Short mmCIF file of N, CA, C and O in Angstrom, two decimals:
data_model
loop_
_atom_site.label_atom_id
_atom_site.label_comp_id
_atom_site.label_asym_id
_atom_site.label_seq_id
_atom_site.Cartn_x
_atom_site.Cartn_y
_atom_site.Cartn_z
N UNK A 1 9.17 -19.12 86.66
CA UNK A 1 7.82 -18.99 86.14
C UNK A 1 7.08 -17.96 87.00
O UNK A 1 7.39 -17.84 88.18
N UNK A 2 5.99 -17.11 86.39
CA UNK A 2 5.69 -16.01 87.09
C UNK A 2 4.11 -16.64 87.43
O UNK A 2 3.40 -17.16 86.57
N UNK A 3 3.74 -16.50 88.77
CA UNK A 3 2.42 -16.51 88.62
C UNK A 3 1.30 -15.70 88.69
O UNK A 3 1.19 -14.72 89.43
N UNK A 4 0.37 -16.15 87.82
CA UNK A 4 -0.63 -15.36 87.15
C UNK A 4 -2.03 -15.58 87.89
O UNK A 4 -2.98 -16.06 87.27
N UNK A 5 -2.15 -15.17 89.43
CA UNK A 5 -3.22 -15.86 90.00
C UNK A 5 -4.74 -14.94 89.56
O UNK A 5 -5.70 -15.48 90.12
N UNK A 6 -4.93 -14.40 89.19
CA UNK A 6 -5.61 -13.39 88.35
C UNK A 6 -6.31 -13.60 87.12
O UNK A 6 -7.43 -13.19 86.84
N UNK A 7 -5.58 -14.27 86.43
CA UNK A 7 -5.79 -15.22 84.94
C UNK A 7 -6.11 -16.39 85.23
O UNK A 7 -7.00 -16.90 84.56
N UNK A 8 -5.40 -17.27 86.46
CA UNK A 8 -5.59 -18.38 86.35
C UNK A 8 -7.08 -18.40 87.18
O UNK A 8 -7.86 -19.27 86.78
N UNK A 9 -7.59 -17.46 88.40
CA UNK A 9 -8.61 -17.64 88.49
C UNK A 9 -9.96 -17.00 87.44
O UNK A 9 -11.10 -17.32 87.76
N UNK A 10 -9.82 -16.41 86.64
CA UNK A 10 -10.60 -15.99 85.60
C UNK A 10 -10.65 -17.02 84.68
O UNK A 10 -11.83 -17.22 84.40
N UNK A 11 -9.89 -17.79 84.07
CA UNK A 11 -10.12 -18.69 82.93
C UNK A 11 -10.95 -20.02 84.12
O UNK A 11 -11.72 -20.85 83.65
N UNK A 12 -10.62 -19.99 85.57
CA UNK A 12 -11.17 -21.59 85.85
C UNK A 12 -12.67 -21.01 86.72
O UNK A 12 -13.52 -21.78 87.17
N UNK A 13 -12.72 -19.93 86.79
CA UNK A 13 -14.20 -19.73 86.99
C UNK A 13 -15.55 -19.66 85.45
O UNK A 13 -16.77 -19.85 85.36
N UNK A 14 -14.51 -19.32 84.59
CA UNK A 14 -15.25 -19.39 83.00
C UNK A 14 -15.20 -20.29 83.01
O UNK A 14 -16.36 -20.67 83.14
N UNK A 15 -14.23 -21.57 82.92
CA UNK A 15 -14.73 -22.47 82.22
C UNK A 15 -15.74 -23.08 83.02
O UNK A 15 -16.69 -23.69 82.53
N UNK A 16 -15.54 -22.92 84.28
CA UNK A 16 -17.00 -23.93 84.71
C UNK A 16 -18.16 -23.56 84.25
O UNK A 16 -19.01 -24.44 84.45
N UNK A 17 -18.67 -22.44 83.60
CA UNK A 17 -20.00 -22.07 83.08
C UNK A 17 -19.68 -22.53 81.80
O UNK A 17 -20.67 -22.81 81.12
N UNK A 18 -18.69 -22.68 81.32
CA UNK A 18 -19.00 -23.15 79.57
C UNK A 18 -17.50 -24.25 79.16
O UNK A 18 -16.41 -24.26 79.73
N UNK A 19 -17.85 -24.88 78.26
CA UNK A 19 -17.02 -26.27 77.61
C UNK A 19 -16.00 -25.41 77.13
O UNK A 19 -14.96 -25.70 77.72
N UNK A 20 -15.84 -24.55 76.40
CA UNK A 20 -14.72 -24.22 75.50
C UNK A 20 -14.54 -22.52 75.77
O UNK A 20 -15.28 -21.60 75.42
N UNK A 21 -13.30 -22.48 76.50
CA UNK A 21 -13.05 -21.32 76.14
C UNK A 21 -11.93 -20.72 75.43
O UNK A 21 -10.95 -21.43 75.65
N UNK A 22 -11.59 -19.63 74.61
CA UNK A 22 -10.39 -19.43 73.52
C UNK A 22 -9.69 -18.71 74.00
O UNK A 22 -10.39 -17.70 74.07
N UNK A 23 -8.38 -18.37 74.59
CA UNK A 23 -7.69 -17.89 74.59
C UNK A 23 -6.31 -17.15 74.22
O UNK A 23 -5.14 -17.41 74.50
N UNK A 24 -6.93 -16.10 73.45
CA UNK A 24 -6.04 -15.50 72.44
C UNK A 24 -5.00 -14.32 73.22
O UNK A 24 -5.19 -13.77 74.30
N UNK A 25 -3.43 -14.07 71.91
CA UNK A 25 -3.25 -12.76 72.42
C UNK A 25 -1.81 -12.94 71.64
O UNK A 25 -1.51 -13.92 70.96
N UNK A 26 -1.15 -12.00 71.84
CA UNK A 26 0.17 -11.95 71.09
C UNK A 26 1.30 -12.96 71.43
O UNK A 26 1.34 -13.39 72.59
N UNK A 27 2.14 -13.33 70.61
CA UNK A 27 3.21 -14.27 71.18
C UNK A 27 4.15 -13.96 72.22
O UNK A 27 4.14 -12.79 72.61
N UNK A 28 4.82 -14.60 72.65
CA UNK A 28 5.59 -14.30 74.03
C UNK A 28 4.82 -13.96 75.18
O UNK A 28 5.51 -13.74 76.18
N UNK A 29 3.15 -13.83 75.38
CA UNK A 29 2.84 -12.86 77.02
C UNK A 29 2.86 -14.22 77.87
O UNK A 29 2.33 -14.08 78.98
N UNK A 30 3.25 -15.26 77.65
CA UNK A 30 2.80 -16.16 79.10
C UNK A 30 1.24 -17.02 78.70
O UNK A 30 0.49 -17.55 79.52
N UNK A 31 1.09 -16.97 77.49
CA UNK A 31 -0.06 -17.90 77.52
C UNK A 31 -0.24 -19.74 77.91
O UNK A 31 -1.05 -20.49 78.45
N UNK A 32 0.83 -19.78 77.35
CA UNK A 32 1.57 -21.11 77.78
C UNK A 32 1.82 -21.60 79.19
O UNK A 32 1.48 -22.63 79.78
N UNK A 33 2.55 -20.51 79.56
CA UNK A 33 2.87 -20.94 80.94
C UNK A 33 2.03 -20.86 81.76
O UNK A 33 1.97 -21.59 82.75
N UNK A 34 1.17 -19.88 81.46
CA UNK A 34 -0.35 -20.04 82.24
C UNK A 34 -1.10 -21.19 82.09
O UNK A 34 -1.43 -21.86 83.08
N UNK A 35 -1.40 -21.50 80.96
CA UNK A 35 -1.84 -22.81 80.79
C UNK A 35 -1.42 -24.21 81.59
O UNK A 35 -2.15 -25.02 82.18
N UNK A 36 0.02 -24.20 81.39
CA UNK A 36 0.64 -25.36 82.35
C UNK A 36 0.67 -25.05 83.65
O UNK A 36 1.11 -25.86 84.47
N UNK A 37 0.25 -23.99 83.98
CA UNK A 37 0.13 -23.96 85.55
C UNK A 37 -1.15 -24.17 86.21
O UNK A 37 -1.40 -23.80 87.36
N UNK A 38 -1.98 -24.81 85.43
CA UNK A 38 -3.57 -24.89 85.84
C UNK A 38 -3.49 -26.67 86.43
O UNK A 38 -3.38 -27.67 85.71
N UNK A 39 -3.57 -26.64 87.61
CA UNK A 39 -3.61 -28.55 87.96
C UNK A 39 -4.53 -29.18 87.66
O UNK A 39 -5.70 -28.86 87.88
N UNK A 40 -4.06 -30.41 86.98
CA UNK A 40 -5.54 -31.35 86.79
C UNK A 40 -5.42 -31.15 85.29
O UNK A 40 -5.70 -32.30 84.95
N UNK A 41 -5.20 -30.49 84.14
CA UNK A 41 -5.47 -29.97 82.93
C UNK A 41 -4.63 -30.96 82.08
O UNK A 41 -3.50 -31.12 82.55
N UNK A 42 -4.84 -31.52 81.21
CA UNK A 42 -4.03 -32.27 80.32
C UNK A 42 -3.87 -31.85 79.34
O UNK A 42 -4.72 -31.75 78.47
N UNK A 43 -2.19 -31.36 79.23
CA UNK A 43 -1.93 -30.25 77.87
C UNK A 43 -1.66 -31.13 76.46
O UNK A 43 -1.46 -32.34 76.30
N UNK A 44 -1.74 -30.16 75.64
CA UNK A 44 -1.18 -30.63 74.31
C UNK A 44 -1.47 -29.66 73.68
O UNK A 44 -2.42 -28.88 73.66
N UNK A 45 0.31 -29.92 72.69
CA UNK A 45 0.52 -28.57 72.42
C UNK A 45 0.37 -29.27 70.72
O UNK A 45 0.44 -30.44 70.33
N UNK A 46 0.14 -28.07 70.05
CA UNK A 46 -0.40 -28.54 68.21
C UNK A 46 0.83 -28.21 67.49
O UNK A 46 0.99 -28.56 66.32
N UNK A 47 1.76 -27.51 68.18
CA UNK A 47 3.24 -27.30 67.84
C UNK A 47 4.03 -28.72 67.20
O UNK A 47 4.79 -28.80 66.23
N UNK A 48 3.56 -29.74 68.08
CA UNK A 48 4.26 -31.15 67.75
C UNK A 48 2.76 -31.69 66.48
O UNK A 48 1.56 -31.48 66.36
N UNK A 49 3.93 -32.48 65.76
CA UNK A 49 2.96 -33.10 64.66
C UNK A 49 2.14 -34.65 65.19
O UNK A 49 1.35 -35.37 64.57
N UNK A 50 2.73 -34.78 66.62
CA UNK A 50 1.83 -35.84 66.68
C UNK A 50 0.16 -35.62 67.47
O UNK A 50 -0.89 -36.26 67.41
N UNK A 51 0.63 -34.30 68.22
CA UNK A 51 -0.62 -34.02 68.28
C UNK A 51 -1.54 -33.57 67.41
O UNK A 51 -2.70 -33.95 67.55
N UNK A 52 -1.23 -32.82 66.51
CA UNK A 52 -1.64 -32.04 65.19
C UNK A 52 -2.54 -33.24 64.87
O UNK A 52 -3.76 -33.09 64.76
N UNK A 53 -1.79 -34.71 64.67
CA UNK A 53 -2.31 -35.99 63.91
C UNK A 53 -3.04 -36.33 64.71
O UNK A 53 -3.77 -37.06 64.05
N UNK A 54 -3.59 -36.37 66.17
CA UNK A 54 -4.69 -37.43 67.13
C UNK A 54 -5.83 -35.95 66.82
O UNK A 54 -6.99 -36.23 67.12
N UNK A 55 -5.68 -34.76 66.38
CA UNK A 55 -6.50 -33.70 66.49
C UNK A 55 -7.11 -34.02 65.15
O UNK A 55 -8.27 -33.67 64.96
N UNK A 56 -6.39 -34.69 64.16
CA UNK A 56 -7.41 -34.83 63.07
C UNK A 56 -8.78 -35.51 62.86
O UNK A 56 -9.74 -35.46 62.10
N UNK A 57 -8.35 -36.18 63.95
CA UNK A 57 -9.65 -37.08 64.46
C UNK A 57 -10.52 -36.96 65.73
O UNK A 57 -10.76 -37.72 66.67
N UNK A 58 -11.00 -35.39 65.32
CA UNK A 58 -11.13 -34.63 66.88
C UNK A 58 -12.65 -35.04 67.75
O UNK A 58 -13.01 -34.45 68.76
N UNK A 59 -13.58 -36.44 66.95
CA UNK A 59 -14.49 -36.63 68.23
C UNK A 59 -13.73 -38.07 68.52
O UNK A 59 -14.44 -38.64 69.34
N UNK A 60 -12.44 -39.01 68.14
CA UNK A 60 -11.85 -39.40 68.95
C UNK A 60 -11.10 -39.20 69.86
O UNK A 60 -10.98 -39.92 70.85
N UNK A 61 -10.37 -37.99 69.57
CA UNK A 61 -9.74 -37.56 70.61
C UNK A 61 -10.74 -37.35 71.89
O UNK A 61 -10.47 -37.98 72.92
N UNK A 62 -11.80 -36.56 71.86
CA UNK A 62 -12.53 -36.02 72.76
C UNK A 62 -13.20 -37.23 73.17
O UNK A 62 -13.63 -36.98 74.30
N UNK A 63 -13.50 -38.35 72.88
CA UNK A 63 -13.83 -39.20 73.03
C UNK A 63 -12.88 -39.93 74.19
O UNK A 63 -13.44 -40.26 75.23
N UNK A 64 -11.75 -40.14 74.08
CA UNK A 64 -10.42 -40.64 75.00
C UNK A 64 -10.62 -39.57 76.07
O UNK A 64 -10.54 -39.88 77.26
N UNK A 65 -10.83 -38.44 75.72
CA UNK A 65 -10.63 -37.66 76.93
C UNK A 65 -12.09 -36.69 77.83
O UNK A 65 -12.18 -35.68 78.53
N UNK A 66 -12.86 -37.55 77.37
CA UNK A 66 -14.16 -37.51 77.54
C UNK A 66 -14.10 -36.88 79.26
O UNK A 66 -13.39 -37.40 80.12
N UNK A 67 -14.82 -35.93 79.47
CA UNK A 67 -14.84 -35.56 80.75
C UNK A 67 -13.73 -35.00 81.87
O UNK A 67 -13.91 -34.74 83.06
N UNK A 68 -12.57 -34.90 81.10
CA UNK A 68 -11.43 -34.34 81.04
C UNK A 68 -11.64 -32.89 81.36
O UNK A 68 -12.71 -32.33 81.13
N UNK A 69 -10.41 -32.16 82.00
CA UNK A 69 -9.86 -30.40 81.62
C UNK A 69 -8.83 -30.45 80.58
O UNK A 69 -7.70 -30.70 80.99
N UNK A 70 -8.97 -30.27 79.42
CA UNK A 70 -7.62 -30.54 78.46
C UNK A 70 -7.71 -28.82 77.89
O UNK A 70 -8.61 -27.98 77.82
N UNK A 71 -6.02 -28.85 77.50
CA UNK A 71 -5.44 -27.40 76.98
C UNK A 71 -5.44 -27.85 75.81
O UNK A 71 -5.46 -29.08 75.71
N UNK A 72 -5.42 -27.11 74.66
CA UNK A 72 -4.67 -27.35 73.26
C UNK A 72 -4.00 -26.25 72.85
O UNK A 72 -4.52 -25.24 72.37
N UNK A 73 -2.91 -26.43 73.04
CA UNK A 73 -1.96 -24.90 72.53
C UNK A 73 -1.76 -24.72 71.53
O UNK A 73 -1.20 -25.63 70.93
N UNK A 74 -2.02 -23.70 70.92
CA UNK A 74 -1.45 -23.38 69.64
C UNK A 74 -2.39 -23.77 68.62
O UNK A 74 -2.03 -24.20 67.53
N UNK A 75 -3.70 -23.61 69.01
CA UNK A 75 -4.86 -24.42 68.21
C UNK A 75 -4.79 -23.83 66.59
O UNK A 75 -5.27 -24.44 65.64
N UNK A 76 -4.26 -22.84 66.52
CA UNK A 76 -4.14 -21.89 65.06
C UNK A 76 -3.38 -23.03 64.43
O UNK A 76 -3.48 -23.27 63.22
N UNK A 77 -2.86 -23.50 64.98
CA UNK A 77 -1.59 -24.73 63.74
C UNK A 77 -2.33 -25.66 63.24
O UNK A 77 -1.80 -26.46 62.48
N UNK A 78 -3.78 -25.78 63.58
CA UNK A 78 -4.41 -27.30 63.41
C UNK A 78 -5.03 -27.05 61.42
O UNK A 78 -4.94 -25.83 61.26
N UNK A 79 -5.39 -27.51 60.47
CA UNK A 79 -6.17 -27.26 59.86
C UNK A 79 -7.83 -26.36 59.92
O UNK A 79 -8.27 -25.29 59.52
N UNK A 80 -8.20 -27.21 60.47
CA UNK A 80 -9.27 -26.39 60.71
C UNK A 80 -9.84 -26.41 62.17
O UNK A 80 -10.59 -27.26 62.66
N UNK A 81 -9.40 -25.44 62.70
CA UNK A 81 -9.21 -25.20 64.34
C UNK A 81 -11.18 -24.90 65.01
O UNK A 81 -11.77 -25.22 66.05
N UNK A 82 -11.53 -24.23 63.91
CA UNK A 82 -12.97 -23.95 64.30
C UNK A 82 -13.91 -25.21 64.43
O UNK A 82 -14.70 -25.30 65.37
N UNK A 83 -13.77 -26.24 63.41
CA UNK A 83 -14.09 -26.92 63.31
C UNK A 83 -13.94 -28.51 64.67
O UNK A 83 -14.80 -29.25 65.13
N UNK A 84 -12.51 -28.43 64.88
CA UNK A 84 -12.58 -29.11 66.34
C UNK A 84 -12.67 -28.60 67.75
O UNK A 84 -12.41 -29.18 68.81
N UNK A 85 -13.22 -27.13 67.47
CA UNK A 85 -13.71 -26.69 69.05
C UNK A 85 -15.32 -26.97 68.81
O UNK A 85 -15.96 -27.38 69.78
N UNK A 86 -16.00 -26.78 67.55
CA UNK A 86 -17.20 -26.92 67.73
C UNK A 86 -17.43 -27.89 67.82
O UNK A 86 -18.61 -27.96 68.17
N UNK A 87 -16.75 -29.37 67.67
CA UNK A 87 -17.43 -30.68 67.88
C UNK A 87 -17.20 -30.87 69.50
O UNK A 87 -18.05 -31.44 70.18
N UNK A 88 -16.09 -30.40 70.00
CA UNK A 88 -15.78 -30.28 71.78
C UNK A 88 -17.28 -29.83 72.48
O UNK A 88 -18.07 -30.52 73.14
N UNK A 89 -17.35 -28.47 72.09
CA UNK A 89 -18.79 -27.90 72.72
C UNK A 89 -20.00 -28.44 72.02
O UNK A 89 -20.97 -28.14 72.71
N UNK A 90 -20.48 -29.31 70.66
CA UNK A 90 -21.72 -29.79 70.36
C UNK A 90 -21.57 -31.23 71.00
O UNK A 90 -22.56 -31.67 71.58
N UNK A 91 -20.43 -31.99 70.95
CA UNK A 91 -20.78 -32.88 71.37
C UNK A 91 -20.30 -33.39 72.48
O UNK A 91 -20.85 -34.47 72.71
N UNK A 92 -19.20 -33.00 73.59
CA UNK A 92 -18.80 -33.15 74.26
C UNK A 92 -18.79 -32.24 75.69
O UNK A 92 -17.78 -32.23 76.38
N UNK A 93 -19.76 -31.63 76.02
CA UNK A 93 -20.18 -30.61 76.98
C UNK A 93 -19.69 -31.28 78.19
O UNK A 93 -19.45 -30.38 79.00
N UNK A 94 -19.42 -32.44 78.73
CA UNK A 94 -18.69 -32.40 79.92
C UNK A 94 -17.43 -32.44 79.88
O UNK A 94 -16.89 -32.62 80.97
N UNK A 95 -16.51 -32.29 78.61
CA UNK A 95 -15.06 -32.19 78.23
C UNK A 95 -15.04 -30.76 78.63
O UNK A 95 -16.07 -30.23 78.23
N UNK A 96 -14.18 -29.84 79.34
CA UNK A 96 -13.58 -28.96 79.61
C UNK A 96 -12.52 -28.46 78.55
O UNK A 96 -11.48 -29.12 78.70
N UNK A 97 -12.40 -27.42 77.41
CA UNK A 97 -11.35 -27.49 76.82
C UNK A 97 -11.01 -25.53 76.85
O UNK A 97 -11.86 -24.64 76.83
N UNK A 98 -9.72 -25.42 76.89
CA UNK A 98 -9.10 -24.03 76.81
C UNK A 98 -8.29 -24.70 75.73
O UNK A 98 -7.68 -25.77 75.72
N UNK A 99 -8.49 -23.69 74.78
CA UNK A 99 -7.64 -23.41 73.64
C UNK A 99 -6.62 -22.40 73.66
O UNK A 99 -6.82 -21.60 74.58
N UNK A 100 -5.60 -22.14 72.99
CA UNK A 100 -4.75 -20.88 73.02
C UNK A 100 -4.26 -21.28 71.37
O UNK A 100 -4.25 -22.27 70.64
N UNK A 101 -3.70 -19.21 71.30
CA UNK A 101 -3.15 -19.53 69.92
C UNK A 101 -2.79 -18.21 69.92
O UNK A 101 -3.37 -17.54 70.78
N UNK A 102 -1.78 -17.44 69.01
CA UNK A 102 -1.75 -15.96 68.57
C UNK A 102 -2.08 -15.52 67.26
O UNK A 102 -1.92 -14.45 66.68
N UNK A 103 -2.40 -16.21 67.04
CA UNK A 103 -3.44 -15.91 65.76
C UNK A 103 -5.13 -16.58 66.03
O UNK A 103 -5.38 -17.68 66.54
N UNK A 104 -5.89 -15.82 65.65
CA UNK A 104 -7.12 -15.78 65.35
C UNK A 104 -7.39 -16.57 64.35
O UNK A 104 -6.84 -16.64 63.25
N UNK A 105 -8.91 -17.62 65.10
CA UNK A 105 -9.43 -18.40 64.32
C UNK A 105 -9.86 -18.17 62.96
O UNK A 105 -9.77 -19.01 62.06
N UNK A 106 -10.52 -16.54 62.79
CA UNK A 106 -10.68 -16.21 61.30
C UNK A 106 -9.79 -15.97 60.32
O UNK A 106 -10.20 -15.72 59.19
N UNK A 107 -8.48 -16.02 60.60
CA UNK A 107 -7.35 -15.91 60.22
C UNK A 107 -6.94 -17.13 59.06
O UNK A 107 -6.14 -17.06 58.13
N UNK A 108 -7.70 -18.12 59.44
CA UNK A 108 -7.45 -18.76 59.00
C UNK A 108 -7.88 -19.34 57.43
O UNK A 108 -7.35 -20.36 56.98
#
């Protein structure tokens, strides 16, 4: 695994000023592995259908993980991906969440 101390301190100085940040970019650069290399962060990836399914119910989820640093990888796989980052940042402002995906939310 390569480390990315550069990225990893840029995404954890952003997020402390804000709840949600998105992290986009083409497939294969290491978004992933960057992600799992952040300590403390509780991943989940939208690749698996069981996360896909606790995301459908995204102010319980955020609710369980209330005050949390959580990843969601691959947030483009969800139905409507815009829709459960904005309930993270309207209603959950001390939840910490980084998203990733290689496709764009308008994409959708």
């Amino acid at each position: 695994m390569y480390v990315r101390p550069f990225w990893k301190t840029r995404i954890l100085t952003t997020i402390a000023d804000r709840n949600v940040l998105w992290l986009a970019g083409v497939r294969r650069v290491g978004k992933t592995v960057l992600c799992q290399s952040i300590e403390g962060a509780q991943y989940f990836d939208c690749e698996l259908p069981r996360v896909r399914q606790q995301l459908d119910y995204a102010e319980s989820f955020f609710a369980r993980h209330a005050g949390e640093f959580i990843v969601i990888d691959e947030i483009h796989r969800l139905v409507n991906p815009s829709e459960v980052l904005k309930i993270a940042a309207d209603y959950f402002p001390e939840t910490r969440v980084l998203a990733t995906g290689s496709s764009t939310l308008a994409a959708k």
